[in-house]
Coordinates of C-alpha atoms and ligand atoms in Angstrom, one line a residue:
M1 CA 123.6 87.3 100.7
K2 CA 123.8 87.6 104.5
I3 CA 120.7 89.4 105.7
A4 CA 119.6 90.5 109.2
F5 CA 115.8 90.7 109.4
I6 CA 114.4 92.6 112.4
G7 CA 110.7 92.4 113.2
L8 CA 109.1 89.0 112.5
G9 CA 105.4 89.8 113.0
N10 CA 102.5 89.3 110.7
M11 CA 104.4 90.9 107.7
G12 CA 108.1 90.4 108.6
G13 CA 107.8 86.7 109.4
P14 CA 106.7 85.6 105.9
M15 CA 109.0 88.2 104.3
A16 CA 112.1 86.8 106.0
Q17 CA 110.9 83.3 105.1
N18 CA 110.7 84.2 101.5
L19 CA 114.3 85.5 101.5
S20 CA 115.5 82.4 103.3
K21 CA 113.6 80.1 100.8
A22 CA 115.3 82.0 97.9
G23 CA 118.7 80.9 99.3
H24 CA 119.7 84.0 101.3
E25 CA 121.4 83.5 104.7
V26 CA 118.9 85.2 107.0
A27 CA 119.2 85.8 110.7
G28 CA 116.0 87.0 112.2
F29 CA 115.2 88.7 115.4
D30 CA 112.1 89.9 117.2
L31 CA 111.5 91.2 120.7
S32 CA 108.6 88.8 120.9
E33 CA 109.8 85.4 122.1
E34 CA 106.6 83.9 120.6
A35 CA 107.3 85.3 117.2
C36 CA 110.9 84.0 117.3
K37 CA 109.8 80.6 118.4
R38 CA 107.2 80.4 115.7
L39 CA 109.7 81.3 112.9
E40 CA 112.4 79.1 114.4
S41 CA 109.9 76.1 114.2
E42 CA 109.4 77.0 110.5
G43 CA 113.1 76.8 109.9
L44 CA 114.3 80.4 110.1
R45 CA 117.6 81.0 111.9
I46 CA 116.9 83.2 115.0
A47 CA 119.6 85.4 116.5
G48 CA 119.7 86.2 120.2
S49 CA 119.5 90.0 119.7
A50 CA 119.4 92.6 116.9
E51 CA 123.1 93.1 117.4
D52 CA 123.8 89.4 116.9
A53 CA 121.6 89.4 113.8
V54 CA 123.5 92.1 112.1
R55 CA 127.0 90.6 112.7
G56 CA 128.4 90.0 109.2
A57 CA 125.2 91.0 107.5
E58 CA 125.5 92.7 104.1
A59 CA 121.9 94.0 104.4
V60 CA 119.6 94.8 107.3
I61 CA 115.8 94.8 106.7
S62 CA 113.4 96.0 109.4
M63 CA 109.6 95.6 109.6
L64 CA 108.5 97.2 112.8
P65 CA 105.2 98.8 114.0
G66 CA 106.0 102.5 114.0
S67 CA 108.3 105.5 113.9
Q68 CA 109.3 105.2 117.6
H69 CA 110.3 101.5 117.1
V70 CA 112.5 102.2 114.0
E71 CA 114.2 105.3 115.6
A72 CA 114.8 103.3 118.8
L73 CA 116.3 100.4 116.8
Y74 CA 118.6 102.4 114.5
L75 CA 119.4 105.5 116.5
G76 CA 119.0 104.2 120.1
N77 CA 117.1 105.5 123.1
G78 CA 119.8 107.5 124.7
Q79 CA 122.3 104.7 123.9
S80 CA 123.9 104.1 120.6
G81 CA 121.6 102.3 118.2
L82 CA 122.2 99.6 115.6
L83 CA 123.5 102.0 112.9
A84 CA 126.6 102.5 114.8
R85 CA 127.3 98.8 114.7
L86 CA 127.1 98.5 110.9
P87 CA 130.2 98.6 108.7
A88 CA 130.1 101.3 106.1
G89 CA 128.4 100.0 103.0
T90 CA 125.9 97.8 104.7
L91 CA 122.5 98.3 103.0
V92 CA 119.6 99.3 105.3
I93 CA 116.1 98.7 104.0
D94 CA 113.3 99.8 106.4
S95 CA 109.9 98.4 105.2
S96 CA 107.9 99.6 108.2
T97 CA 105.2 102.2 107.7
I98 CA 106.5 105.3 109.6
S99 CA 106.5 109.0 109.2
A100 CA 108.5 110.4 106.2
A101 CA 110.3 112.6 108.8
S102 CA 111.5 109.6 110.8
S103 CA 112.7 107.9 107.6
R104 CA 114.7 111.0 106.7
K105 CA 116.1 111.2 110.2
V106 CA 117.4 107.6 110.2
A107 CA 118.7 108.0 106.6
Q108 CA 120.6 111.2 107.5
A109 CA 122.2 109.5 110.5
A110 CA 123.0 106.5 108.3
A111 CA 124.6 108.7 105.6
K112 CA 127.0 110.2 108.2
L113 CA 128.2 106.6 108.7
K114 CA 128.3 105.8 105.0
V115 CA 125.5 103.3 105.4
P116 CA 123.1 103.5 102.5
C117 CA 119.5 103.5 103.7
I118 CA 116.1 103.4 101.8
D119 CA 112.5 103.5 103.0
A120 CA 110.6 100.7 101.3
P121 CA 107.1 100.4 102.9
V122 CA 104.8 97.8 101.4
S123 CA 101.3 97.2 100.3
G124 CA 99.6 93.8 99.7
G125 CA 98.7 92.6 103.2
T126 CA 99.8 89.4 104.9
G127 CA 98.5 87.4 102.0
G128 CA 101.0 89.3 99.8
A129 CA 103.8 88.8 102.3
V130 CA 103.3 85.1 102.3
A131 CA 102.9 84.8 98.5
G132 CA 105.9 87.2 97.9
T133 CA 103.6 89.5 95.8
L134 CA 104.0 92.7 97.8
T135 CA 104.2 96.2 96.2
F136 CA 107.3 98.1 97.4
M137 CA 107.2 102.0 97.4
V138 CA 110.8 103.1 97.7
G139 CA 112.3 106.4 98.8
G140 CA 116.1 106.8 98.3
S141 CA 118.7 107.0 95.6
A142 CA 118.3 105.0 92.4
D143 CA 121.7 103.3 93.1
D144 CA 120.6 102.2 96.5
L145 CA 117.3 100.9 95.1
E146 CA 119.2 98.9 92.5
R147 CA 121.3 97.3 95.2
A148 CA 118.1 96.5 97.1
R149 CA 116.1 95.3 94.1
P150 CA 117.3 91.6 94.1
L151 CA 116.1 91.3 97.7
L152 CA 112.9 93.2 97.2
E153 CA 112.1 90.9 94.2
K154 CA 112.1 87.9 96.5
M155 CA 109.4 89.5 98.6
G156 CA 107.4 91.4 96.1
Q157 CA 106.1 91.7 92.6
N158 CA 105.9 95.5 92.1
I159 CA 108.7 97.8 92.9
F160 CA 108.2 101.6 92.5
H161 CA 110.7 104.3 93.0
A162 CA 108.6 107.1 94.6
G163 CA 111.5 109.6 94.9
D164 CA 114.1 110.7 97.5
V165 CA 114.3 109.3 101.1
G166 CA 110.9 109.6 102.7
A167 CA 108.9 109.6 99.4
G168 CA 108.1 105.8 99.8
Q169 CA 106.4 106.7 103.1
T170 CA 104.5 109.5 101.6
A171 CA 103.1 107.2 98.9
K172 CA 102.3 104.6 101.4
I173 CA 100.2 106.9 103.7
C174 CA 98.3 108.2 100.6
N175 CA 97.5 104.6 99.7
N176 CA 96.6 103.6 103.2
M177 CA 94.4 106.6 103.7
L178 CA 92.4 105.5 100.6
L179 CA 92.4 101.9 101.9
G180 CA 91.0 102.9 105.4
I181 CA 88.3 105.0 103.7
L182 CA 87.3 102.3 101.2
M183 CA 87.1 99.6 103.9
I184 CA 84.7 101.7 105.8
G185 CA 82.6 102.4 102.7
T186 CA 82.6 98.7 101.7
S187 CA 81.5 97.8 105.2
E188 CA 78.7 100.3 105.1
A189 CA 77.4 99.1 101.8
L190 CA 77.6 95.4 102.9
A191 CA 75.9 96.1 106.2
L192 CA 73.1 98.0 104.4
G193 CA 72.5 95.1 102.0
V194 CA 72.5 92.5 104.8
A195 CA 70.1 94.7 106.9
N196 CA 67.8 94.4 103.8
G197 CA 68.0 90.7 103.8
L198 CA 70.6 90.3 100.9
D199 CA 73.1 87.4 101.0
P200 CA 76.5 89.0 101.6
K201 CA 78.2 86.7 99.2
V202 CA 75.8 87.6 96.4
L203 CA 76.0 91.3 97.2
S204 CA 79.8 91.2 97.4
E205 CA 80.0 89.6 93.9
I206 CA 77.5 92.1 92.4
M207 CA 79.5 95.1 93.8
R208 CA 82.9 93.5 92.9
R209 CA 81.8 93.3 89.2
S210 CA 80.1 96.7 89.3
S211 CA 81.3 100.3 89.6
G212 CA 81.8 99.8 93.4
G213 CA 84.4 97.1 92.8
N214 CA 87.6 97.6 95.0
W215 CA 90.5 95.8 96.7
A216 CA 88.4 94.9 99.8
L217 CA 85.8 93.2 97.7
E218 CA 88.5 91.5 95.6
K219 CA 90.8 90.2 98.4
Y220 CA 89.8 91.3 101.9
N221 CA 86.0 91.1 102.4
P222 CA 85.1 92.5 105.8
M223 CA 82.0 90.3 106.3
P224 CA 82.8 86.9 108.0
G225 CA 82.1 83.9 105.8
V226 CA 82.3 85.6 102.4
M227 CA 86.0 84.9 101.8
E228 CA 87.6 81.9 103.5
A229 CA 91.1 83.3 103.6
A230 CA 90.2 86.8 104.8
P231 CA 90.8 87.8 108.4
A232 CA 87.0 88.4 108.8
S233 CA 86.6 84.6 108.4
K234 CA 89.2 84.0 111.1
S235 CA 87.5 86.2 113.9
Y236 CA 89.7 89.1 112.5
A237 CA 92.9 87.5 113.8
G238 CA 96.2 88.3 112.1
G239 CA 96.0 90.6 109.1
F240 CA 96.5 94.3 109.5
G241 CA 95.7 95.5 113.0
T242 CA 93.2 98.3 113.6
D243 CA 95.8 100.1 115.7
L244 CA 98.3 99.9 112.7
M245 CA 95.6 101.5 110.4
L246 CA 94.9 104.1 113.1
K247 CA 98.6 104.9 113.1
D248 CA 98.7 105.3 109.3
L249 CA 95.6 107.5 109.3
G250 CA 97.3 109.6 112.0
L251 CA 100.4 109.9 109.8
A252 CA 98.2 111.0 106.9
Q253 CA 96.5 113.7 109.0
E254 CA 99.8 115.0 110.3
N255 CA 101.1 115.2 106.8
A256 CA 98.0 116.9 105.5
A257 CA 98.3 119.5 108.3
A258 CA 101.9 120.1 107.4
V259 CA 101.1 120.7 103.7
R260 CA 97.7 122.3 104.3
A261 CA 95.9 119.6 102.3
A262 CA 92.2 118.9 102.6
T263 CA 91.5 115.3 103.6
P264 CA 88.0 115.3 105.1
L265 CA 87.3 111.6 104.6
G266 CA 90.8 110.7 105.8
G267 CA 90.0 112.7 109.0
L268 CA 86.7 111.0 109.4
A269 CA 88.1 107.6 108.8
R270 CA 90.8 108.2 111.5
N271 CA 88.1 109.0 114.0
L272 CA 86.0 106.0 113.2
Y273 CA 89.1 103.7 113.6
A274 CA 89.9 105.5 116.8
T275 CA 86.4 104.9 118.1
H276 CA 86.6 101.2 117.1
S277 CA 90.0 100.9 118.8
L278 CA 88.8 102.5 122.0
A279 CA 86.0 99.9 122.1
G280 CA 88.7 97.3 122.6
N281 CA 89.3 96.3 119.0
G282 CA 92.8 97.7 118.4
A283 CA 94.4 94.2 118.0
L284 CA 91.8 92.9 115.6
D285 CA 92.3 93.2 111.9
F286 CA 91.2 96.6 110.6
S287 CA 88.3 95.1 108.5
S288 CA 86.6 94.4 111.9
V289 CA 85.6 98.1 111.6
I290 CA 82.5 96.7 109.9
R291 CA 81.2 96.1 113.5
L292 CA 80.7 99.8 113.9
V293 CA 78.0 99.7 111.2
Q294 CA 76.6 96.2 111.5
K295 CA 73.4 95.2 113.3
P296 CA 74.4 93.1 116.3
H297 CA 72.8 89.8 115.1
C298 CA 74.5 90.1 111.6
Ligands
LIG301 P1 103.2 93.2 113.8 O1 102.8 93.9 115.1 O2 102.6 91.9 113.5 O3 104.8 93.0 113.9 C1 105.7 93.9 114.3 C2 106.8 93.1 115.1 O4 107.9 94.0 115.4 C3 106.3 92.5 116.4 O5 106.5 91.1 116.4 C4 107.1 93.2 117.4 O6 107.4 92.3 118.5 C5 108.4 93.6 116.7 N1 109.2 94.6 117.2 C6 108.9 95.8 117.7 N2 110.0 96.5 118.1 C7 111.1 95.7 117.8 C8 112.4 95.8 118.0 N3 113.0 96.9 118.5 N4 113.2 94.8 117.7 C9 112.7 93.6 117.1 N5 111.4 93.4 117.0 C10 110.6 94.4 117.3 O7 103.0 94.2 112.7 P2 102.9 93.9 111.1 O8 101.5 93.7 110.7 O9 103.9 92.9 110.7 O10 103.3 95.3 110.5 C11 104.7 95.7 110.5 C12 104.7 97.1 109.7 O11 104.2 96.8 108.4 C13 103.9 98.2 110.3 O12 104.6 99.4 110.1 C14 102.6 98.1 109.4 O13 102.0 99.4 109.4 C15 103.1 97.7 108.1 N6 102.3 97.0 107.2 C16 101.5 96.0 107.7 C17 100.6 95.3 106.8 C18 99.7 94.2 107.3 O14 98.8 93.8 106.5 N7 99.9 93.7 108.5 C19 100.6 95.7 105.5 C20 101.4 96.7 105.0 C21 102.3 97.4 105.9

């Protein structure tokens, strides 16, 4: 299948590579020259623009930072966006984490052009993107999901149909609100143990196999040196940026306000990541939030 892949960052880069390795004809594009050069050196075909990438494509996949980027790409900023350039029937899969309202806005505009569009945000981190083991949470019609499934299967292991357009995004922010909270809780517990002289590796293993066990302890330990492959052991480079987590927690709070849900820990977590970001850590992986609760010498 001919696929245009827009957004070749920490997640989009390896996802596009997995499609290409599976035999699809992928044309990638990113506004960042550095990202394009890196992917090109790894063998991915790079287009000169998003418009070039979608020429002849049967499917378009986007993996962009936030709602404003996705709306600007597809709907345009005062000018016509990418949707207007797609022939009817081209499948659009947006895997970015954005507001459900933005997903619905783009899908409604697409429907007018007879372009099927689904939201398919992911979970599983950059490790999952590289390994092709992501979880997709899909919002859209069952038929459109079935068309997308062969592509999603090349990038992920679990594919869930959450409901109509926008439902994938709602599922995603519920998950990420929980992730943001549990990363802070895990950090707090580890920092407490280390302040008491415990070895973080030993404490991590004890908690991982006890009732405090969770995804951070399994795959994404926030303490440097505990897990070689985790961003914490790479000076918090790559991974899932603090500012992206802050965006997701903001989306969760907006949503909670709209439906009058009580999310006290989600609200606190948003403020803690905001404080961490304001201190200059926005580009670091979100697990660096442990620095808020760590003693300086630890
Ligand atoms: P990233 O910042 O590494 O990559 C985003 C890329 O989009 C950047 O390279 C940027 O240059 C590019 N971009 C922005 N606007 C563009 C445009 N108009 N055209 C082309 N390229 C454009 O971010 P990421 O970590 O890859 O995350 C992407 C999305 O996936 C976000 O919505 C994030 O919340 C979500 N997500 C990330 C992770 C993770 O672990 N990093 C996990 C799950 C979901």
